[in-house]
Amino acid sequence: MNRLLSGVTAALLLSGGALAEGVRVVVDVAPIHSMVARVMQNVAEPTLLIRAGDSPHDFALRPSAAQSLQDVDVVFWLGHMLTPSLEDTLATVATHAQSVELSEVPGTTVLEFRQEAVFGEDHHDDEHEDAHDDHHDDHAHEGVDPHMWLDPDNAAIWLTEIADTLQKADPKNADIYAANAAVAKSEYSELSLEIDALLSPLKAEQFVVFHDAYQYFENRFHLEATGAIVLSDGRAPSAARLNEVRDEIMHQGVTCVFSEPQFDPRMVQAVAGMANTAELDPMGVEITSGPDLYPTLIRNLAMAISSCLRNH
């Protein structure tokens, strides 16, 4: 909790000069912040609430940090499924701010969490029933998968919502917001076409991800991960789950196993066997925040997947 206090306070103070004369905007996580920053380019800089490397799942705002949000005009956030603590905070602290929950924007693609360590496994033959009993808690995270930004089509829809919201909050800069959003949508569309061409030959390749954060990316670009090492919310897996993933990698010809920069890669190394390994960064932890973070993040995912799957 202390981390959020220091992060919000420092960010608002440091960016106060840039925001003082324009609309005051706070955004929850770096990928969403990048979209908002792109729409606000040449007007003001939004404040990033949750810094790179901090988990949004357990991030909480201390009551003593309330003053930091009281004067904000607009808060853009993905939704309660990613940052559960923000819902009550915004309702009680940012009482004068407009709260825009992007996961609720009409047209947004929304997917449910996958429940198994090996995706598409609803059957689990009799010999696996004991293992199922051993790690039933591994499948307890149900509901909506919050990693919606990994589908650029969702991002394009959100750009329109972001621009519309900012135009109403700051009418004098409405034309700039509209123009920035239009250019960004075109850029995101071109990026998607680029990635379609890069990944289309790899649809049949099998890969395992560190945690189940990528199905929006898979869905948009017609890939299908074989499984995930840890739970969707990042909780540590059971020994039974690790064994299940290791067996799948060994017996199903999995080409690549992906780690993430926030987590110890030794867990990946323990299950990878002869498969290639590489790193994916779904939050943009290793990318400088700002307007370019989102397209860089999406392109980096595509390049890492392509390179690893082709190298076999």
PDB file of C-alpha atoms in Angstrom:
ATOM      1  CA  MET A   1       0.000   0.000   0.000  1.00  0.00           C
ATOM      2  CA  ASN A   2       2.863   2.354   0.756  1.00  0.00           C
ATOM      3  CA  ARG A   3       4.085   1.954  -2.810  1.00  0.00           C
ATOM      4  CA  LEU A   4       0.949   3.474  -4.272  1.00  0.00           C
ATOM      5  CA  LEU A   5       1.105   6.484  -1.985  1.00  0.00           C
ATOM      6  CA  SER A   6       4.635   7.310  -3.014  1.00  0.00           C
ATOM      7  CA  GLY A   7       3.963   6.521  -6.670  1.00  0.00           C
ATOM      8  CA  VAL A   8       0.849   8.664  -6.989  1.00  0.00           C
ATOM      9  CA  THR A   9       2.169  11.559  -4.958  1.00  0.00           C
ATOM     10  CA  ALA A  10       5.501  11.710  -6.757  1.00  0.00           C
ATOM     11  CA  ALA A  11       3.933  11.340 -10.174  1.00  0.00           C
ATOM     12  CA  LEU A  12       1.390  14.071  -9.613  1.00  0.00           C
ATOM     13  CA  LEU A  13       3.974  16.444  -8.195  1.00  0.00           C
ATOM     14  CA  LEU A  14       6.463  15.803 -10.971  1.00  0.00           C
ATOM     15  CA  SER A  15       3.875  16.211 -13.692  1.00  0.00           C
ATOM     16  CA  GLY A  16       1.989  19.025 -12.015  1.00  0.00           C
ATOM     17  CA  GLY A  17       3.450  21.673 -14.289  1.00  0.00           C
ATOM     18  CA  ALA A  18       2.401  19.838 -17.423  1.00  0.00           C
ATOM     19  CA  LEU A  19      -1.134  19.257 -16.141  1.00  0.00           C
ATOM     20  CA  ALA A  20      -1.793  22.489 -14.306  1.00  0.00           C
ATOM     21  CA  GLU A  21      -3.234  24.377 -17.288  1.00  0.00           C
ATOM     22  CA  GLY A  22      -5.045  21.489 -18.944  1.00  0.00           C
ATOM     23  CA  VAL A  23      -7.337  18.646 -18.104  1.00  0.00           C
ATOM     24  CA  ARG A  24      -5.989  16.570 -15.218  1.00  0.00           C
ATOM     25  CA  VAL A  25      -5.967  12.875 -16.057  1.00  0.00           C
ATOM     26  CA  VAL A  26      -4.872   9.756 -14.164  1.00  0.00           C
ATOM     27  CA  VAL A  27      -4.527   6.299 -15.758  1.00  0.00           C
ATOM     28  CA  ASP A  28      -4.120   2.972 -13.985  1.00  0.00           C
ATOM     29  CA  VAL A  29      -1.547   0.888 -15.921  1.00  0.00           C
ATOM     30  CA  ALA A  30       1.153   1.590 -18.501  1.00  0.00           C
ATOM     31  CA  PRO A  31      -0.509   0.136 -21.654  1.00  0.00           C
ATOM     32  CA  ILE A  32      -3.688   2.166 -21.058  1.00  0.00           C
ATOM     33  CA  HIS A  33      -1.621   5.197 -20.062  1.00  0.00           C
ATOM     34  CA  SER A  34       0.148   4.962 -23.416  1.00  0.00           C
ATOM     35  CA  MET A  35      -3.145   5.162 -25.318  1.00  0.00           C
ATOM     36  CA  VAL A  36      -4.300   8.147 -23.282  1.00  0.00           C
ATOM     37  CA  ALA A  37      -0.922   9.855 -23.670  1.00  0.00           C
ATOM     38  CA  ARG A  38      -1.172   9.389 -27.445  1.00  0.00           C
ATOM     39  CA  VAL A  39      -4.581  11.074 -27.558  1.00  0.00           C
ATOM     40  CA  MET A  40      -3.386  13.868 -25.244  1.00  0.00           C
ATOM     41  CA  GLN A  41      -0.150  14.479 -27.152  1.00  0.00           C
ATOM     42  CA  ASN A  42       0.649  18.210 -27.513  1.00  0.00           C
ATOM     43  CA  VAL A  43      -1.950  19.095 -24.867  1.00  0.00           C
ATOM     44  CA  ALA A  44      -0.949  17.600 -21.504  1.00  0.00           C
ATOM     45  CA  GLU A  45       0.567  14.497 -19.947  1.00  0.00           C
ATOM     46  CA  PRO A  46      -1.587  11.999 -18.061  1.00  0.00           C
ATOM     47  CA  THR A  47      -0.328  10.616 -14.763  1.00  0.00           C
ATOM     48  CA  LEU A  48       0.480   6.903 -14.514  1.00  0.00           C
ATOM     49  CA  LEU A  49      -0.913   5.494 -11.279  1.00  0.00           C
ATOM     50  CA  ILE A  50       0.677   2.037 -11.116  1.00  0.00           C
ATOM     51  CA  ARG A  51       4.309   1.998 -12.087  1.00  0.00           C
ATOM     52  CA  ALA A  52       5.930  -0.624 -14.271  1.00  0.00           C
ATOM     53  CA  GLY A  53       6.858  -3.723 -12.328  1.00  0.00           C
ATOM     54  CA  ASP A  54       4.174  -3.284  -9.659  1.00  0.00           C
ATOM     55  CA  SER A  55       1.320  -5.773  -9.730  1.00  0.00           C
ATOM     56  CA  PRO A  56      -2.072  -4.151 -10.380  1.00  0.00           C
ATOM     57  CA  HIS A  57      -3.853  -7.114  -8.778  1.00  0.00           C
ATOM     58  CA  ASP A  58      -2.814  -6.259  -5.221  1.00  0.00           C
ATOM     59  CA  PHE A  59      -2.124  -2.551  -5.535  1.00  0.00           C
ATOM     60  CA  ALA A  60      -4.003  -0.434  -2.991  1.00  0.00           C
ATOM     61  CA  LEU A  61      -4.276   3.281  -2.239  1.00  0.00           C
ATOM     62  CA  ARG A  62      -3.608   4.468   1.317  1.00  0.00           C
ATOM     63  CA  PRO A  63      -6.216   6.831   2.796  1.00  0.00           C
ATOM     64  CA  SER A  64      -3.494   9.432   3.336  1.00  0.00           C
ATOM     65  CA  ALA A  65      -3.015   9.601  -0.433  1.00  0.00           C
ATOM     66  CA  ALA A  66      -6.610  10.691  -0.993  1.00  0.00           C
ATOM     67  CA  GLN A  67      -5.648  14.325  -1.595  1.00  0.00           C
ATOM     68  CA  SER A  68      -3.625  13.259  -4.621  1.00  0.00           C
ATOM     69  CA  LEU A  69      -6.780  12.187  -6.473  1.00  0.00           C
ATOM     70  CA  GLN A  70      -9.286  14.741  -5.247  1.00  0.00           C
ATOM     71  CA  ASP A  71      -8.510  17.332  -7.917  1.00  0.00           C
ATOM     72  CA  VAL A  72      -8.332  14.949 -10.878  1.00  0.00           C
ATOM     73  CA  ASP A  73     -10.764  15.544 -13.760  1.00  0.00           C
ATOM     74  CA  VAL A  74     -10.760  12.129 -15.449  1.00  0.00           C
ATOM     75  CA  VAL A  75      -9.580   8.661 -14.459  1.00  0.00           C
ATOM     76  CA  PHE A  76      -9.142   6.047 -17.185  1.00  0.00           C
ATOM     77  CA  TRP A  77      -8.796   2.497 -15.912  1.00  0.00           C
ATOM     78  CA  LEU A  78      -9.283  -0.943 -17.366  1.00  0.00           C
ATOM     79  CA  GLY A  79     -11.650  -2.232 -14.709  1.00  0.00           C
ATOM     80  CA  HIS A  80     -12.141  -3.840 -11.343  1.00  0.00           C
ATOM     81  CA  MET A  81     -11.010  -7.264 -12.563  1.00  0.00           C
ATOM     82  CA  LEU A  82      -7.463  -5.915 -13.032  1.00  0.00           C
ATOM     83  CA  THR A  83      -7.291  -3.415 -10.162  1.00  0.00           C
ATOM     84  CA  PRO A  84      -9.989  -4.453  -7.671  1.00  0.00           C
ATOM     85  CA  SER A  85      -8.958  -1.875  -5.079  1.00  0.00           C
ATOM     86  CA  LEU A  86      -9.591   1.083  -7.389  1.00  0.00           C
ATOM     87  CA  GLU A  87     -13.360   0.744  -7.618  1.00  0.00           C
ATOM     88  CA  ASP A  88     -14.061   1.804  -4.035  1.00  0.00           C
ATOM     89  CA  THR A  89     -11.175   4.268  -4.047  1.00  0.00           C
ATOM     90  CA  LEU A  90     -12.492   6.164  -7.043  1.00  0.00           C
ATOM     91  CA  ALA A  91     -16.017   6.221  -5.656  1.00  0.00           C
ATOM     92  CA  THR A  92     -14.934   7.624  -2.300  1.00  0.00           C
ATOM     93  CA  VAL A  93     -11.818   9.658  -3.082  1.00  0.00           C
ATOM     94  CA  ALA A  94     -11.966  10.887  -6.681  1.00  0.00           C
ATOM     95  CA  THR A  95     -15.521  12.085  -6.169  1.00  0.00           C
ATOM     96  CA  HIS A  96     -15.266  14.926  -8.680  1.00  0.00           C
ATOM     97  CA  ALA A  97     -13.529  12.907 -11.385  1.00  0.00           C
ATOM     98  CA  GLN A  98     -15.162  11.181 -14.295  1.00  0.00           C
ATOM     99  CA  SER A  99     -14.337   7.478 -14.043  1.00  0.00           C
ATOM    100  CA  VAL A 100     -14.001   5.690 -17.387  1.00  0.00           C
ATOM    101  CA  GLU A 101     -13.831   1.897 -17.096  1.00  0.00           C
ATOM    102  CA  LEU A 102     -12.564   0.856 -20.520  1.00  0.00           C
ATOM    103  CA  SER A 103     -13.524  -2.801 -20.167  1.00  0.00           C
ATOM    104  CA  GLU A 104     -17.159  -1.635 -20.198  1.00  0.00           C
ATOM    105  CA  VAL A 105     -16.906   0.269 -23.485  1.00  0.00           C
ATOM    106  CA  PRO A 106     -19.367  -1.217 -26.025  1.00  0.00           C
ATOM    107  CA  GLY A 107     -17.661  -3.332 -28.666  1.00  0.00           C
ATOM    108  CA  THR A 108     -14.782  -4.411 -26.431  1.00  0.00           C
ATOM    109  CA  THR A 109     -13.858  -8.071 -26.888  1.00  0.00           C
ATOM    110  CA  VAL A 110     -14.148  -9.781 -23.495  1.00  0.00           C
ATOM    111  CA  LEU A 111     -12.909 -13.325 -22.819  1.00  0.00           C
ATOM    112  CA  GLU A 112     -13.266 -15.597 -19.804  1.00  0.00           C
ATOM    113  CA  PHE A 113     -10.226 -17.000 -18.022  1.00  0.00           C
ATOM    114  CA  ARG A 114      -9.068 -20.384 -19.214  1.00  0.00           C
ATOM    115  CA  GLN A 115      -9.165 -22.802 -16.307  1.00  0.00           C
ATOM    116  CA  GLU A 116      -6.658 -25.548 -17.068  1.00  0.00           C
ATOM    117  CA  ALA A 117      -2.865 -25.689 -17.060  1.00  0.00           C
ATOM    118  CA  VAL A 118      -3.139 -27.231 -20.524  1.00  0.00           C
ATOM    119  CA  PHE A 119      -5.670 -25.197 -22.492  1.00  0.00           C
ATOM    120  CA  GLY A 120      -8.647 -26.953 -24.032  1.00  0.00           C
ATOM    121  CA  GLU A 121      -8.369 -29.819 -21.551  1.00  0.00           C
ATOM    122  CA  ASP A 122     -11.840 -30.337 -20.184  1.00  0.00           C
ATOM    123  CA  HIS A 123     -11.632 -34.090 -20.240  1.00  0.00           C
ATOM    124  CA  HIS A 124      -8.543 -35.191 -18.282  1.00  0.00           C
ATOM    125  CA  ASP A 125      -8.492 -38.955 -18.702  1.00  0.00           C
ATOM    126  CA  ASP A 126      -8.846 -41.240 -15.705  1.00  0.00           C
ATOM    127  CA  GLU A 127      -5.107 -41.422 -15.119  1.00  0.00           C
ATOM    128  CA  HIS A 128      -5.085 -37.678 -14.527  1.00  0.00           C
ATOM    129  CA  GLU A 129      -7.882 -37.574 -11.973  1.00  0.00           C
ATOM    130  CA  ASP A 130      -5.554 -37.851  -8.980  1.00  0.00           C
ATOM    131  CA  ALA A 131      -3.457 -34.962 -10.272  1.00  0.00           C
ATOM    132  CA  HIS A 132      -6.660 -32.978 -10.705  1.00  0.00           C
ATOM    133  CA  ASP A 133      -7.459 -33.544  -7.040  1.00  0.00           C
ATOM    134  CA  ASP A 134      -3.953 -32.452  -6.058  1.00  0.00           C
ATOM    135  CA  HIS A 135      -4.148 -29.095  -7.797  1.00  0.00           C
ATOM    136  CA  HIS A 136      -7.817 -28.177  -7.992  1.00  0.00           C
ATOM    137  CA  ASP A 137      -6.948 -24.847  -6.395  1.00  0.00           C
ATOM    138  CA  ASP A 138      -4.919 -24.057  -9.519  1.00  0.00           C
ATOM    139  CA  HIS A 139      -8.204 -23.652 -11.388  1.00  0.00           C
ATOM    140  CA  ALA A 140     -10.007 -21.386  -8.955  1.00  0.00           C
ATOM    141  CA  HIS A 141      -9.482 -18.078 -10.747  1.00  0.00           C
ATOM    142  CA  GLU A 142     -12.704 -17.705 -12.710  1.00  0.00           C
ATOM    143  CA  GLY A 143     -14.283 -14.728 -14.421  1.00  0.00           C
ATOM    144  CA  VAL A 144     -13.200 -12.179 -17.011  1.00  0.00           C
ATOM    145  CA  ASP A 145      -9.595 -12.114 -18.205  1.00  0.00           C
ATOM    146  CA  PRO A 146      -8.504  -8.464 -17.794  1.00  0.00           C
ATOM    147  CA  HIS A 147      -5.601  -8.434 -20.284  1.00  0.00           C
ATOM    148  CA  MET A 148      -7.822  -6.852 -22.946  1.00  0.00           C
ATOM    149  CA  TRP A 149      -5.234  -4.343 -24.170  1.00  0.00           C
ATOM    150  CA  LEU A 150      -3.341  -7.152 -25.892  1.00  0.00           C
ATOM    151  CA  ASP A 151      -5.951  -7.056 -28.660  1.00  0.00           C
ATOM    152  CA  PRO A 152      -5.214  -3.932 -30.744  1.00  0.00           C
ATOM    153  CA  ASP A 153      -8.834  -3.949 -31.919  1.00  0.00           C
ATOM    154  CA  ASN A 154      -9.862  -3.256 -28.322  1.00  0.00           C
ATOM    155  CA  ALA A 155      -7.275  -0.491 -28.146  1.00  0.00           C
ATOM    156  CA  ALA A 156      -8.725   1.128 -31.264  1.00  0.00           C
ATOM    157  CA  ILE A 157     -12.207   1.125 -29.727  1.00  0.00           C
ATOM    158  CA  TRP A 158     -10.843   2.648 -26.541  1.00  0.00           C
ATOM    159  CA  LEU A 159      -9.065   5.432 -28.429  1.00  0.00           C
ATOM    160  CA  THR A 160     -12.458   6.683 -29.569  1.00  0.00           C
ATOM    161  CA  GLU A 161     -13.830   6.543 -26.017  1.00  0.00           C
ATOM    162  CA  ILE A 162     -10.749   8.307 -24.647  1.00  0.00           C
ATOM    163  CA  ALA A 163     -10.997  11.083 -27.239  1.00  0.00           C
ATOM    164  CA  ASP A 164     -14.748  11.544 -26.717  1.00  0.00           C
ATOM    165  CA  THR A 165     -14.276  11.787 -22.954  1.00  0.00           C
ATOM    166  CA  LEU A 166     -11.435  14.283 -23.227  1.00  0.00           C
ATOM    167  CA  GLN A 167     -13.314  16.416 -25.760  1.00  0.00           C
ATOM    168  CA  LYS A 168     -16.152  16.832 -23.266  1.00  0.00           C
ATOM    169  CA  ALA A 169     -13.812  17.466 -20.341  1.00  0.00           C
ATOM    170  CA  ASP A 170     -11.611  19.914 -22.266  1.00  0.00           C
ATOM    171  CA  PRO A 171     -13.591  21.370 -25.209  1.00  0.00           C
ATOM    172  CA  LYS A 172     -10.959  23.919 -26.180  1.00  0.00           C
ATOM    173  CA  ASN A 173      -8.629  21.093 -27.231  1.00  0.00           C
ATOM    174  CA  ALA A 174     -11.323  18.883 -28.740  1.00  0.00           C
ATOM    175  CA  ASP A 175      -9.938  19.057 -32.275  1.00  0.00           C
ATOM    176  CA  ILE A 176      -6.493  17.940 -31.126  1.00  0.00           C
ATOM    177  CA  TYR A 177      -7.892  14.957 -29.237  1.00  0.00           C
ATOM    178  CA  ALA A 178      -9.963  13.892 -32.235  1.00  0.00           C
ATOM    179  CA  ALA A 179      -7.036  14.217 -34.639  1.00  0.00           C
ATOM    180  CA  ASN A 180      -4.638  12.364 -32.347  1.00  0.00           C
ATOM    181  CA  ALA A 181      -7.100   9.516 -31.871  1.00  0.00           C
ATOM    182  CA  ALA A 182      -7.676   9.204 -35.615  1.00  0.00           C
ATOM    183  CA  VAL A 183      -3.951   9.007 -36.343  1.00  0.00           C
ATOM    184  CA  ALA A 184      -3.390   6.522 -33.519  1.00  0.00           C
ATOM    185  CA  LYS A 185      -6.196   4.270 -34.774  1.00  0.00           C
ATOM    186  CA  SER A 186      -4.575   4.243 -38.202  1.00  0.00           C
ATOM    187  CA  GLU A 187      -1.208   3.407 -36.642  1.00  0.00           C
ATOM    188  CA  TYR A 188      -2.685   0.558 -34.616  1.00  0.00           C
ATOM    189  CA  SER A 189      -4.454  -0.807 -37.700  1.00  0.00           C
ATOM    190  CA  GLU A 190      -1.231  -0.793 -39.711  1.00  0.00           C
ATOM    191  CA  LEU A 191       0.540  -2.497 -36.806  1.00  0.00           C
ATOM    192  CA  SER A 192      -2.073  -5.258 -36.739  1.00  0.00           C
ATOM    193  CA  LEU A 193      -1.647  -5.879 -40.455  1.00  0.00           C
ATOM    194  CA  GLU A 194       2.120  -6.044 -39.984  1.00  0.00           C
ATOM    195  CA  ILE A 195       1.730  -8.616 -37.218  1.00  0.00           C
ATOM    196  CA  ASP A 196      -0.829 -10.625 -39.191  1.00  0.00           C
ATOM    197  CA  ALA A 197       1.759 -11.077 -41.929  1.00  0.00           C
ATOM    198  CA  LEU A 198       4.499 -11.952 -39.444  1.00  0.00           C
ATOM    199  CA  LEU A 199       2.557 -14.542 -37.451  1.00  0.00           C
ATOM    200  CA  SER A 200       0.198 -16.116 -39.989  1.00  0.00           C
ATOM    201  CA  PRO A 201       2.724 -18.840 -40.997  1.00  0.00           C
ATOM    202  CA  LEU A 202       3.040 -19.881 -37.334  1.00  0.00           C
ATOM    203  CA  LYS A 203      -0.563 -20.764 -36.489  1.00  0.00           C
ATOM    204  CA  ALA A 204       0.189 -24.467 -36.075  1.00  0.00           C
ATOM    205  CA  GLU A 205       3.166 -23.992 -33.752  1.00  0.00           C
ATOM    206  CA  GLN A 206       2.735 -24.909 -30.088  1.00  0.00           C
ATOM    207  CA  PHE A 207       4.017 -22.761 -27.236  1.00  0.00           C
ATOM    208  CA  VAL A 208       3.584 -22.391 -23.484  1.00  0.00           C
ATOM    209  CA  VAL A 209       3.326 -19.030 -21.702  1.00  0.00           C
ATOM    210  CA  PHE A 210       4.402 -18.158 -18.188  1.00  0.00           C
ATOM    211  CA  HIS A 211       0.912 -17.088 -17.121  1.00  0.00           C
ATOM    212  CA  ASP A 212      -2.348 -16.963 -18.993  1.00  0.00           C
ATOM    213  CA  ALA A 213      -2.241 -13.321 -20.056  1.00  0.00           C
ATOM    214  CA  TYR A 214      -2.127 -13.632 -23.821  1.00  0.00           C
ATOM    215  CA  GLN A 215      -5.410 -15.043 -25.094  1.00  0.00           C
ATOM    216  CA  TYR A 216      -6.534 -11.641 -26.416  1.00  0.00           C
ATOM    217  CA  PHE A 217      -3.362 -11.472 -28.488  1.00  0.00           C
ATOM    218  CA  GLU A 218      -3.812 -15.112 -29.539  1.00  0.00           C
ATOM    219  CA  ASN A 219      -7.453 -14.549 -30.457  1.00  0.00           C
ATOM    220  CA  ARG A 220      -6.673 -11.496 -32.592  1.00  0.00           C
ATOM    221  CA  PHE A 221      -3.712 -13.033 -34.423  1.00  0.00           C
ATOM    222  CA  HIS A 222      -5.010 -16.607 -34.695  1.00  0.00           C
ATOM    223  CA  LEU A 223      -2.485 -18.283 -32.427  1.00  0.00           C
ATOM    224  CA  GLU A 224      -3.212 -20.807 -29.700  1.00  0.00           C
ATOM    225  CA  ALA A 225      -1.001 -21.318 -26.674  1.00  0.00           C
ATOM    226  CA  THR A 226      -0.778 -24.877 -25.402  1.00  0.00           C
ATOM    227  CA  GLY A 227      -0.805 -23.982 -21.713  1.00  0.00           C
ATOM    228  CA  ALA A 228       0.439 -21.751 -18.907  1.00  0.00           C
ATOM    229  CA  ILE A 229       2.861 -22.452 -16.080  1.00  0.00           C
ATOM    230  CA  VAL A 230       1.274 -20.309 -13.373  1.00  0.00           C
ATOM    231  CA  LEU A 231      -2.239 -19.156 -12.602  1.00  0.00           C
ATOM    232  CA  SER A 232      -3.791 -16.226 -14.423  1.00  0.00           C
ATOM    233  CA  ASP A 233      -3.349 -13.929 -11.430  1.00  0.00           C
ATOM    234  CA  GLY A 234       0.325 -14.871 -11.012  1.00  0.00           C
ATOM    235  CA  ARG A 235      -0.067 -17.137  -7.986  1.00  0.00           C
ATOM    236  CA  ALA A 236       2.498 -19.915  -7.712  1.00  0.00           C
ATOM    237  CA  PRO A 237       1.501 -23.232  -9.309  1.00  0.00           C
ATOM    238  CA  SER A 238       1.292 -26.554  -7.516  1.00  0.00           C
ATOM    239  CA  ALA A 239       3.778 -29.339  -8.173  1.00  0.00           C
ATOM    240  CA  ALA A 240       1.020 -31.222  -9.996  1.00  0.00           C
ATOM    241  CA  ARG A 241       0.447 -28.312 -12.354  1.00  0.00           C
ATOM    242  CA  LEU A 242       4.168 -28.020 -13.110  1.00  0.00           C
ATOM    243  CA  ASN A 243       4.325 -31.742 -13.856  1.00  0.00           C
ATOM    244  CA  GLU A 244       1.311 -31.478 -16.145  1.00  0.00           C
ATOM    245  CA  VAL A 245       2.845 -28.627 -18.122  1.00  0.00           C
ATOM    246  CA  ARG A 246       6.234 -30.363 -18.276  1.00  0.00           C
ATOM    247  CA  ASP A 247       4.600 -33.533 -19.638  1.00  0.00           C
ATOM    248  CA  GLU A 248       2.704 -31.554 -22.256  1.00  0.00           C
ATOM    249  CA  ILE A 249       5.883 -29.807 -23.405  1.00  0.00           C
ATOM    250  CA  MET A 250       7.711 -33.111 -23.647  1.00  0.00           C
ATOM    251  CA  HIS A 251       5.046 -35.163 -25.406  1.00  0.00           C
ATOM    252  CA  GLN A 252       3.280 -32.634 -27.652  1.00  0.00           C
ATOM    253  CA  GLY A 253       6.227 -31.074 -29.445  1.00  0.00           C
ATOM    254  CA  VAL A 254       5.985 -27.647 -27.838  1.00  0.00           C
ATOM    255  CA  THR A 255       8.346 -25.320 -29.695  1.00  0.00           C
ATOM    256  CA  CYS A 256       8.813 -22.521 -27.182  1.00  0.00           C
ATOM    257  CA  VAL A 257       8.240 -21.650 -23.519  1.00  0.00           C
ATOM    258  CA  PHE A 258       7.967 -17.971 -22.587  1.00  0.00           C
ATOM    259  CA  SER A 259       9.019 -16.238 -19.368  1.00  0.00           C
ATOM    260  CA  GLU A 260       8.169 -12.703 -18.178  1.00  0.00           C
ATOM    261  CA  PRO A 261      10.516 -10.001 -16.861  1.00  0.00           C
ATOM    262  CA  GLN A 262       8.777  -9.640 -13.480  1.00  0.00           C
ATOM    263  CA  PHE A 263       9.214 -13.302 -12.567  1.00  0.00           C
ATOM    264  CA  ASP A 264      12.051 -15.718 -11.844  1.00  0.00           C
ATOM    265  CA  PRO A 265      12.930 -17.520 -15.114  1.00  0.00           C
ATOM    266  CA  ARG A 266      14.018 -20.648 -13.258  1.00  0.00           C
ATOM    267  CA  MET A 267      10.446 -21.933 -13.237  1.00  0.00           C
ATOM    268  CA  VAL A 268      10.441 -21.772 -17.036  1.00  0.00           C
ATOM    269  CA  GLN A 269      13.787 -23.515 -17.209  1.00  0.00           C
ATOM    270  CA  ALA A 270      12.471 -26.273 -14.936  1.00  0.00           C
ATOM    271  CA  VAL A 271       9.686 -27.252 -17.343  1.00  0.00           C
ATOM    272  CA  ALA A 272      11.059 -26.264 -20.762  1.00  0.00           C
ATOM    273  CA  GLY A 273      13.151 -29.351 -21.456  1.00  0.00           C
ATOM    274  CA  MET A 274      14.377 -29.185 -25.058  1.00  0.00           C
ATOM    275  CA  ALA A 275      11.999 -26.375 -26.046  1.00  0.00           C
ATOM    276  CA  ASN A 276      13.301 -22.904 -26.858  1.00  0.00           C
ATOM    277  CA  THR A 277      12.802 -20.186 -24.251  1.00  0.00           C
ATOM    278  CA  ALA A 278      12.211 -16.467 -24.674  1.00  0.00           C
ATOM    279  CA  GLU A 279      10.658 -13.543 -22.793  1.00  0.00           C
ATOM    280  CA  LEU A 280       7.303 -11.797 -23.234  1.00  0.00           C
ATOM    281  CA  ASP A 281       6.434  -8.494 -21.551  1.00  0.00           C
ATOM    282  CA  PRO A 282       2.628  -7.991 -21.486  1.00  0.00           C
ATOM    283  CA  MET A 283       2.733  -4.879 -19.275  1.00  0.00           C
ATOM    284  CA  GLY A 284       5.558  -2.955 -20.933  1.00  0.00           C
ATOM    285  CA  VAL A 285       7.768  -3.245 -17.854  1.00  0.00           C
ATOM    286  CA  GLU A 286      10.932  -2.772 -19.899  1.00  0.00           C
ATOM    287  CA  ILE A 287       9.573   0.000 -22.151  1.00  0.00           C
ATOM    288  CA  THR A 288       9.650   3.722 -21.398  1.00  0.00           C
ATOM    289  CA  SER A 289       6.155   4.940 -20.537  1.00  0.00           C
ATOM    290  CA  GLY A 290       4.426   7.315 -22.918  1.00  0.00           C
ATOM    291  CA  PRO A 291       2.635   7.380 -26.287  1.00  0.00           C
ATOM    292  CA  ASP A 292       4.973   4.871 -27.935  1.00  0.00           C
ATOM    293  CA  LEU A 293       4.791   2.220 -25.218  1.00  0.00           C
ATOM    294  CA  TYR A 294       1.656   0.470 -26.468  1.00  0.00           C
ATOM    295  CA  PRO A 295       2.636  -0.099 -30.120  1.00  0.00           C
ATOM    296  CA  THR A 296       6.146  -1.030 -28.992  1.00  0.00           C
ATOM    297  CA  LEU A 297       4.705  -3.544 -26.523  1.00  0.00           C
ATOM    298  CA  ILE A 298       2.497  -5.205 -29.157  1.00  0.00           C
ATOM    299  CA  ARG A 299       5.277  -5.286 -31.746  1.00  0.00           C
ATOM    300  CA  ASN A 300       7.737  -6.717 -29.214  1.00  0.00           C
ATOM    301  CA  LEU A 301       5.314  -9.520 -28.337  1.00  0.00           C
ATOM    302  CA  ALA A 302       4.931 -10.421 -31.996  1.00  0.00           C
ATOM    303  CA  MET A 303       8.661 -10.319 -32.675  1.00  0.00           C
ATOM    304  CA  ALA A 304       9.502 -12.442 -29.627  1.00  0.00           C
ATOM    305  CA  ILE A 305       6.886 -15.055 -30.505  1.00  0.00           C
ATOM    306  CA  SER A 306       7.928 -15.146 -34.141  1.00  0.00           C
ATOM    307  CA  SER A 307      11.629 -15.433 -33.379  1.00  0.00           C
ATOM    308  CA  CYS A 308      11.205 -18.201 -30.834  1.00  0.00           C
ATOM    309  CA  LEU A 309       8.743 -20.267 -32.871  1.00  0.00           C
ATOM    310  CA  ARG A 310      10.816 -20.022 -36.042  1.00  0.00           C
ATOM    311  CA  ASN A 311      14.031 -21.032 -34.277  1.00  0.00           C
ATOM    312  CA  HIS A 312      13.535 -24.796 -34.141  1.00  0.00           C
TER     313      HIS A 312
END
